[in-house]
Coordinates of C-alpha atoms and ligand atoms in Angstrom, one line a residue:
M105 CA -116.2 -56.3 72.2
N106 CA -116.5 -52.7 73.1
S107 CA -113.2 -51.1 74.3
L108 CA -114.2 -47.5 73.8
H109 CA -112.2 -45.1 75.9
T110 CA -113.8 -43.3 78.9
M111 CA -112.0 -40.3 80.3
E112 CA -110.3 -42.6 82.8
T113 CA -108.8 -45.2 80.4
D114 CA -105.1 -44.7 80.7
R115 CA -105.7 -41.1 81.7
A116 CA -102.3 -40.4 83.2
W117 CA -100.6 -41.8 80.1
F118 CA -102.6 -39.5 77.8
E119 CA -102.0 -36.5 80.0
S120 CA -98.2 -36.8 80.0
E121 CA -98.0 -37.9 76.3
L122 CA -100.2 -35.0 75.2
L123 CA -98.4 -32.4 77.3
D124 CA -95.0 -33.6 76.1
R125 CA -96.0 -33.5 72.5
F126 CA -97.8 -30.2 72.7
L127 CA -95.0 -28.4 74.4
R128 CA -92.5 -29.8 71.8
Y129 CA -94.7 -28.7 68.8
V130 CA -95.6 -25.2 70.0
R131 CA -91.9 -24.3 70.4
I132 CA -91.4 -24.7 66.7
Y133 CA -91.9 -21.5 64.8
T134 CA -94.3 -22.2 62.0
T135 CA -96.1 -19.0 61.2
S136 CA -97.4 -18.9 57.6
D137 CA -97.2 -15.8 55.4
R138 CA -100.2 -14.6 53.3
H139 CA -98.0 -12.4 51.1
S140 CA -95.6 -15.2 50.1
T141 CA -96.0 -16.8 46.7
S142 CA -94.0 -19.9 47.6
R143 CA -95.5 -23.2 48.8
P144 CA -95.3 -23.7 51.7
S145 CA -95.5 -20.0 52.2
T146 CA -92.7 -20.2 54.8
Q147 CA -90.0 -22.8 54.8
R148 CA -89.9 -22.9 58.6
Q149 CA -93.1 -25.0 58.6
I150 CA -91.1 -27.8 57.2
A151 CA -89.2 -28.1 60.5
L152 CA -92.3 -29.3 62.2
C153 CA -93.2 -31.6 59.3
D154 CA -89.7 -33.1 59.6
L155 CA -90.2 -33.7 63.3
L156 CA -93.6 -35.3 62.8
A157 CA -92.3 -37.6 60.0
E158 CA -89.5 -38.7 62.4
E159 CA -91.9 -39.3 65.3
L160 CA -94.3 -41.3 63.0
T161 CA -91.4 -43.4 61.9
A162 CA -90.3 -43.9 65.6
L163 CA -93.9 -45.0 66.4
G164 CA -93.5 -47.7 63.7
V165 CA -95.5 -46.2 60.9
R166 CA -93.8 -47.3 57.7
D167 CA -96.0 -45.8 55.0
I168 CA -95.3 -42.1 55.1
S169 CA -95.5 -39.9 52.0
R170 CA -94.2 -36.3 51.9
Y171 CA -95.0 -33.8 49.2
P172 CA -93.2 -30.6 48.1
N173 CA -95.8 -28.3 49.6
G174 CA -95.0 -29.9 53.0
V175 CA -98.1 -32.1 53.2
I176 CA -97.6 -35.4 55.0
I177 CA -99.8 -38.4 54.5
A178 CA -99.2 -41.3 56.8
R179 CA -101.1 -44.6 56.5
L180 CA -101.8 -47.3 59.1
A181 CA -103.3 -50.5 58.0
A182 CA -106.5 -51.8 59.6
R183 CA -106.3 -54.2 62.4
D184 CA -109.2 -56.6 62.8
S185 CA -110.2 -58.6 65.9
R186 CA -109.4 -62.0 64.3
R187 CA -105.8 -61.2 63.6
A188 CA -105.4 -58.6 66.3
T189 CA -101.8 -59.1 66.9
E190 CA -100.5 -58.1 63.5
P191 CA -101.5 -55.4 61.0
Q192 CA -103.2 -56.8 57.9
A193 CA -101.2 -56.7 54.7
T194 CA -104.1 -55.2 52.9
A195 CA -106.3 -52.6 54.5
A196 CA -109.8 -53.8 55.0
G197 CA -112.8 -51.6 55.6
T198 CA -113.4 -47.9 55.1
C199 CA -110.3 -45.8 55.4
I200 CA -110.7 -42.9 57.8
G201 CA -108.6 -39.7 57.8
F202 CA -107.6 -37.4 60.6
M203 CA -106.2 -34.0 59.6
A204 CA -104.5 -31.1 61.3
H205 CA -102.4 -28.2 60.2
V206 CA -98.8 -27.3 61.1
D207 CA -98.8 -23.6 60.5
T208 CA -99.9 -20.9 63.0
A209 CA -101.8 -17.7 62.0
P210 CA -99.8 -14.7 60.8
D211 CA -102.1 -12.4 62.8
F212 CA -99.8 -12.6 65.8
T213 CA -96.2 -13.6 66.3
G214 CA -95.5 -17.3 66.8
E215 CA -91.7 -17.0 67.2
N216 CA -90.1 -18.1 70.5
V217 CA -93.3 -19.4 72.0
N218 CA -92.6 -20.0 75.7
P219 CA -95.7 -21.9 77.0
Q220 CA -96.7 -21.7 80.7
V221 CA -98.1 -24.9 82.3
V222 CA -100.4 -24.1 85.2
R223 CA -101.1 -27.3 87.2
D224 CA -104.0 -27.5 89.7
Y225 CA -105.4 -24.2 88.3
N226 CA -106.8 -22.2 91.3
G227 CA -109.6 -20.5 89.4
G228 CA -108.1 -17.0 89.6
P229 CA -106.3 -14.7 87.1
I230 CA -103.2 -16.2 85.4
A231 CA -100.3 -13.8 85.0
L232 CA -98.9 -14.0 81.4
G233 CA -95.1 -14.0 82.0
A234 CA -93.7 -10.6 82.8
T235 CA -96.0 -8.7 80.5
G236 CA -98.3 -7.5 83.2
L237 CA -101.2 -9.0 81.2
S238 CA -103.3 -11.7 82.7
L239 CA -105.9 -14.3 81.7
S240 CA -108.8 -14.1 84.0
P241 CA -112.1 -16.0 84.2
D242 CA -113.9 -12.6 84.3
A243 CA -112.8 -11.9 80.7
Y244 CA -112.8 -15.6 79.7
P245 CA -115.5 -17.5 81.6
M246 CA -114.5 -20.8 79.9
L247 CA -111.5 -20.9 82.3
E248 CA -113.8 -21.6 85.2
R249 CA -114.4 -25.1 83.7
Y250 CA -110.8 -25.9 84.2
H251 CA -110.6 -25.1 87.9
G252 CA -108.3 -27.8 89.4
D253 CA -107.1 -29.0 86.0
T254 CA -104.0 -28.2 84.0
V255 CA -104.1 -25.1 81.8
I256 CA -101.5 -24.2 79.2
T257 CA -101.1 -20.5 78.3
T258 CA -98.6 -18.2 76.6
D259 CA -96.1 -15.9 78.4
G260 CA -98.0 -13.0 76.9
T261 CA -95.5 -12.2 74.1
T262 CA -96.7 -14.6 71.4
L263 CA -99.7 -16.7 70.4
L264 CA -99.7 -20.2 71.8
G265 CA -100.3 -22.2 68.6
A266 CA -102.9 -24.6 70.1
D267 CA -104.5 -23.8 66.8
D268 CA -103.6 -26.3 65.5
K269 CA -100.7 -28.0 67.4
A270 CA -103.2 -29.2 70.0
G271 CA -104.9 -31.0 67.1
I272 CA -101.6 -32.5 66.0
A273 CA -100.7 -33.6 69.5
E274 CA -104.2 -35.2 69.9
I275 CA -103.9 -37.1 66.7
M276 CA -100.3 -38.3 67.3
T277 CA -101.2 -39.4 70.9
A278 CA -104.2 -41.3 69.6
L279 CA -102.0 -43.0 67.0
A280 CA -99.3 -43.8 69.6
W281 CA -102.0 -45.4 71.9
L282 CA -103.5 -47.5 69.1
I283 CA -100.0 -48.8 68.0
A284 CA -99.1 -49.7 71.5
H285 CA -102.4 -51.7 71.9
P286 CA -102.4 -54.3 69.1
E287 CA -105.3 -56.1 70.7
V288 CA -107.6 -53.2 69.8
P289 CA -109.1 -53.4 66.3
H290 CA -109.3 -50.3 64.2
A291 CA -110.1 -49.1 60.7
P292 CA -107.4 -48.3 58.1
L293 CA -106.2 -44.8 59.0
E294 CA -104.7 -42.0 57.2
I295 CA -103.1 -39.1 59.1
I296 CA -102.8 -35.9 57.1
F297 CA -100.8 -32.9 58.2
T298 CA -101.2 -29.8 56.0
T299 CA -99.3 -26.4 55.7
D300 CA -100.7 -22.9 55.2
E301 CA -104.2 -23.6 56.4
E302 CA -104.3 -20.2 58.1
I303 CA -103.8 -18.4 54.8
G304 CA -106.5 -20.5 53.1
K305 CA -104.1 -22.6 51.1
G306 CA -104.0 -25.8 53.1
M307 CA -105.7 -27.8 50.3
D308 CA -104.0 -26.0 47.3
G309 CA -102.2 -28.7 45.4
F310 CA -103.4 -31.4 47.8
P311 CA -102.3 -34.8 46.4
A312 CA -105.9 -36.1 46.3
A313 CA -105.1 -39.1 44.1
E314 CA -102.7 -40.3 46.8
S315 CA -105.2 -40.2 49.6
S316 CA -107.5 -43.1 50.0
C317 CA -109.6 -42.0 53.0
R318 CA -113.4 -42.1 52.3
Y319 CA -114.2 -39.9 55.3
C320 CA -112.0 -37.6 57.3
Y321 CA -112.1 -35.5 60.5
T322 CA -110.2 -32.3 61.0
V323 CA -109.1 -31.8 64.6
D324 CA -109.0 -28.0 64.4
G325 CA -111.9 -26.8 66.5
G326 CA -112.3 -24.9 69.8
D327 CA -114.5 -25.6 72.8
E328 CA -114.3 -29.0 74.5
A329 CA -117.1 -31.3 73.2
S330 CA -118.0 -29.0 70.3
I331 CA -118.2 -30.6 66.8
E332 CA -118.9 -28.9 63.5
A333 CA -120.5 -30.2 60.3
E334 CA -121.2 -26.7 59.0
C335 CA -119.1 -23.8 57.9
F336 CA -119.6 -20.6 55.9
T337 CA -120.0 -20.6 52.2
A338 CA -117.3 -18.1 51.1
V339 CA -117.0 -15.8 48.1
H340 CA -114.2 -13.4 47.4
A341 CA -115.2 -10.4 45.3
T342 CA -113.0 -7.8 43.5
V343 CA -114.5 -4.5 42.5
R344 CA -112.5 -2.4 40.0
F345 CA -113.2 1.3 39.6
T346 CA -112.0 3.5 36.8
G347 CA -112.5 7.2 36.6
Y348 CA -111.0 10.2 34.7
A349 CA -107.8 11.5 36.0
I350 CA -106.9 15.1 35.3
H351 CA -104.8 17.9 36.9
P352 CA -106.9 18.9 40.0
G353 CA -106.4 22.6 39.0
Q354 CA -108.4 22.0 35.8
A355 CA -110.7 19.3 37.1
R356 CA -114.0 21.1 37.5
G357 CA -116.8 19.1 35.8
K358 CA -114.2 16.6 34.4
M359 CA -112.5 14.6 37.1
V360 CA -114.1 11.3 38.0
N361 CA -112.2 10.1 41.1
P362 CA -112.0 6.3 41.6
I363 CA -111.1 6.8 45.3
T364 CA -114.3 8.7 45.9
M365 CA -116.2 6.0 43.9
A366 CA -114.7 3.2 46.0
S367 CA -115.6 5.1 49.2
A368 CA -119.1 5.6 48.0
F369 CA -119.3 1.9 47.3
V370 CA -118.2 1.0 50.8
G371 CA -120.6 3.5 52.2
M372 CA -123.5 1.7 50.5
L373 CA -122.7 -1.7 52.1
P374 CA -125.2 -2.4 54.9
Q375 CA -123.5 -1.9 58.2
A376 CA -125.9 -4.3 59.8
E377 CA -124.4 -7.0 57.7
S378 CA -120.8 -6.5 58.7
P379 CA -118.6 -8.9 60.7
E380 CA -118.6 -6.4 63.6
A381 CA -122.4 -6.4 63.7
T382 CA -123.1 -10.1 63.4
D383 CA -122.6 -13.5 65.1
G384 CA -124.3 -16.8 65.3
R385 CA -125.9 -17.7 62.0
F386 CA -125.9 -14.3 60.4
G387 CA -123.6 -13.7 57.4
F388 CA -121.8 -10.5 56.3
Y389 CA -119.9 -8.4 53.7
C390 CA -116.4 -7.4 54.8
P391 CA -114.2 -5.1 52.8
V392 CA -110.7 -6.3 53.4
E393 CA -108.4 -4.3 51.2
L394 CA -108.4 -1.1 49.1
E395 CA -105.8 -0.1 46.5
A396 CA -106.6 3.3 45.0
N397 CA -105.2 6.3 43.1
L398 CA -106.7 8.9 40.8
N399 CA -106.7 6.6 37.8
E400 CA -108.2 3.4 39.3
A401 CA -109.2 1.7 42.5
T402 CA -109.5 -2.0 43.4
L403 CA -111.6 -3.0 46.4
Y404 CA -111.5 -6.6 47.8
L405 CA -114.4 -7.9 49.8
L406 CA -115.4 -11.1 51.5
I407 CA -119.0 -12.4 51.5
R408 CA -119.9 -15.1 54.1
D409 CA -123.1 -16.9 55.0
F410 CA -124.3 -20.3 55.9
E411 CA -127.0 -20.2 53.2
M412 CA -126.1 -20.2 49.5
S413 CA -129.2 -18.1 48.8
E414 CA -127.9 -15.3 51.1
V415 CA -124.4 -15.5 49.5
E416 CA -126.1 -15.1 46.1
R417 CA -128.2 -12.3 47.3
R418 CA -125.2 -10.4 48.6
T419 CA -123.2 -11.1 45.4
A420 CA -126.1 -9.7 43.4
A421 CA -126.2 -6.7 45.7
L422 CA -122.6 -5.9 44.9
H423 CA -123.5 -5.6 41.2
A424 CA -126.5 -3.4 42.1
I425 CA -124.3 -1.1 44.2
A426 CA -121.8 -0.9 41.3
R427 CA -124.6 0.3 39.0
A428 CA -125.6 2.9 41.6
V429 CA -122.1 4.2 41.9
E430 CA -121.7 4.4 38.2
A431 CA -125.0 6.4 38.0
A432 CA -123.6 8.8 40.7
F433 CA -120.3 9.2 38.9
P434 CA -120.9 9.7 35.2
G435 CA -117.9 8.6 33.2
G436 CA -116.7 6.2 35.8
T437 CA -117.0 2.4 35.8
A438 CA -117.4 -0.1 38.5
T439 CA -117.1 -3.8 37.7
V440 CA -117.5 -6.7 40.0
E441 CA -115.9 -10.1 39.8
S442 CA -116.5 -12.9 42.3
E443 CA -115.2 -16.4 43.0
E444 CA -116.2 -19.0 45.4
Q445 CA -113.5 -19.9 48.0
Y446 CA -115.2 -22.7 49.9
R447 CA -118.7 -24.0 50.5
N448 CA -120.8 -25.0 53.5
M449 CA -120.0 -28.6 54.0
R450 CA -123.4 -29.3 55.7
D451 CA -125.3 -30.7 52.7
I452 CA -122.6 -33.2 51.7
I453 CA -121.9 -34.4 55.2
A454 CA -125.7 -34.8 55.7
E455 CA -125.7 -37.3 52.9
H456 CA -123.4 -39.5 55.1
P457 CA -125.1 -39.5 58.5
Q458 CA -122.8 -42.2 59.8
V459 CA -119.9 -39.7 59.9
M460 CA -121.5 -37.5 62.5
D461 CA -123.3 -40.4 64.3
L462 CA -120.1 -42.2 65.0
L463 CA -118.4 -39.0 66.0
E464 CA -121.1 -38.4 68.6
E465 CA -120.8 -41.9 69.8
A466 CA -117.0 -41.7 70.1
L467 CA -117.3 -38.5 72.1
A468 CA -120.2 -39.7 74.3
A469 CA -118.1 -42.6 75.4
T470 CA -115.8 -40.1 77.1
G471 CA -118.7 -38.9 79.2
V472 CA -120.1 -35.8 77.5
A473 CA -122.7 -35.1 74.9
A474 CA -121.6 -33.5 71.6
E475 CA -122.5 -29.8 71.1
Q476 CA -123.0 -29.1 67.4
H477 CA -121.8 -25.7 66.3
S478 CA -121.3 -23.9 63.0
I479 CA -117.9 -22.6 62.0
R480 CA -117.9 -18.9 61.2
G481 CA -115.1 -19.6 58.7
G482 CA -113.7 -22.6 56.9
T483 CA -111.2 -25.3 57.5
D484 CA -109.2 -27.6 55.2
G485 CA -112.1 -29.9 55.8
S486 CA -114.5 -27.6 54.0
R487 CA -112.5 -28.0 50.9
F488 CA -111.8 -31.7 51.4
T489 CA -115.6 -32.1 51.7
Q490 CA -116.0 -30.3 48.4
M491 CA -113.4 -32.6 46.9
G492 CA -115.7 -35.6 47.8
V493 CA -114.4 -36.6 51.3
P494 CA -116.9 -35.5 53.9
T495 CA -114.8 -33.9 56.7
P496 CA -116.5 -32.5 59.8
N497 CA -114.4 -30.8 62.5
I498 CA -113.6 -32.0 66.0
F499 CA -112.7 -29.6 68.9
T500 CA -109.1 -29.3 70.1
G501 CA -109.8 -27.4 73.3
A502 CA -108.0 -24.3 72.0
Q503 CA -109.3 -20.9 73.2
N504 CA -108.7 -17.3 72.1
M505 CA -107.0 -18.5 69.0
H506 CA -104.6 -16.2 67.0
S507 CA -103.8 -14.1 70.1
R508 CA -101.5 -13.8 73.0
F509 CA -104.4 -14.8 75.3
E510 CA -104.6 -18.2 73.6
W511 CA -104.8 -21.1 76.0
V512 CA -105.9 -24.7 76.2
G513 CA -107.1 -27.1 79.0
L514 CA -105.3 -30.4 79.2
R515 CA -108.6 -32.2 79.9
A516 CA -110.1 -31.0 76.6
M517 CA -107.0 -32.4 74.8
V518 CA -107.3 -35.8 76.5
R519 CA -111.0 -35.9 75.5
A520 CA -110.2 -35.0 71.9
S521 CA -107.5 -37.6 71.6
K522 CA -109.7 -40.3 73.1
T523 CA -112.5 -39.3 70.6
V524 CA -110.0 -40.0 67.8
V525 CA -109.1 -43.4 69.4
N526 CA -112.8 -44.2 69.7
L527 CA -113.6 -43.2 66.1
A528 CA -110.7 -45.4 64.8
Q529 CA -112.3 -48.3 66.7
L530 CA -115.9 -47.5 65.8
W531 CA -115.1 -47.4 62.0
A532 CA -113.4 -50.8 62.2
G533 CA -115.0 -53.3 59.9
R534 CA -117.5 -50.8 58.4
Ligands
LIG675 ZN1 -106.8 -24.0 62.8

């Protein structure tokens, strides 16, 4: 039997459930902190973890594990069509994970989020609270697609947190629907909520041995109908410069200034391969931080590309530039260290074509064709894939993430949630 959801299946229920959950989650302050050394980086993230654990329990989910870094893993046994009225004691079939993160980006404040719900959106500019700012389709043409629909925005003073609380609401709503419909068979499911994704630590200390999903989907993307099986390969490089410090009054012919060396190094990076000069499938170098004095300097850089060969080429270029700087500053040294942060998940996911095939089928049932994009960044799924669990990314509907202009269309949220419901069904018995 095929009971895949179209957009109209229980639509009003999905809309109100999603809106309720989303508005509840975004009001909780969960900004992460890249300078913190604790895990989670901010204790406030636990408030949302607590709420989600309570809500999962209220839904009837009994198997919920919580870990010191805030991670939640909740498990729902498979339901097959023969014994459709009660969950099986032992999970049969391939366990499928759905993952989202509770934190919001430290790039913009996420405290006292006061969302605005615009129903029957009239297609014009939307005033953001009393700030004098507005969200207009001239600047953000994607808004036009939601003319007549419900749009949720900020009041102009904070980010919205649709990244990734829309994803959390979509997963929770899908789960609530499945639990309320015991006649519908589904695969064994694992729901994973992580902390600190926005500071790149979502999978640090992840209790992999406790997770049994074979494949997983992050619900952490953007545009309605976009899905992603590809992300950057990411390298973090550190260049250390040493010079020769001496009183500037007696420095002629002697001083070797590490600040000047670091500046020369940055000057030799090709500007055409910078984030500000690239998009689409082009990668880049990006200097992100410089600590420097007359004795030493440390420069931190990111290298990003979809192709490993290009990442390797740029890493080799950093070493060549270091040699060139040393040659120009006799007596100074420049040393490069680099480490991989995450890797393009494309090749591993491609070995398991069913993961994307079923995702496309799940989405198509809701009435639109999937659009495959490449993430100019990484997700928790990039690292989960590297750990052996192929994990592509599903859209949430979130737009203008990490900013006060962040917004989301309710229709996109319904579609994402139904895609999760459909995937849970499509994986049943496989
Ligand atoms: Zn996110």
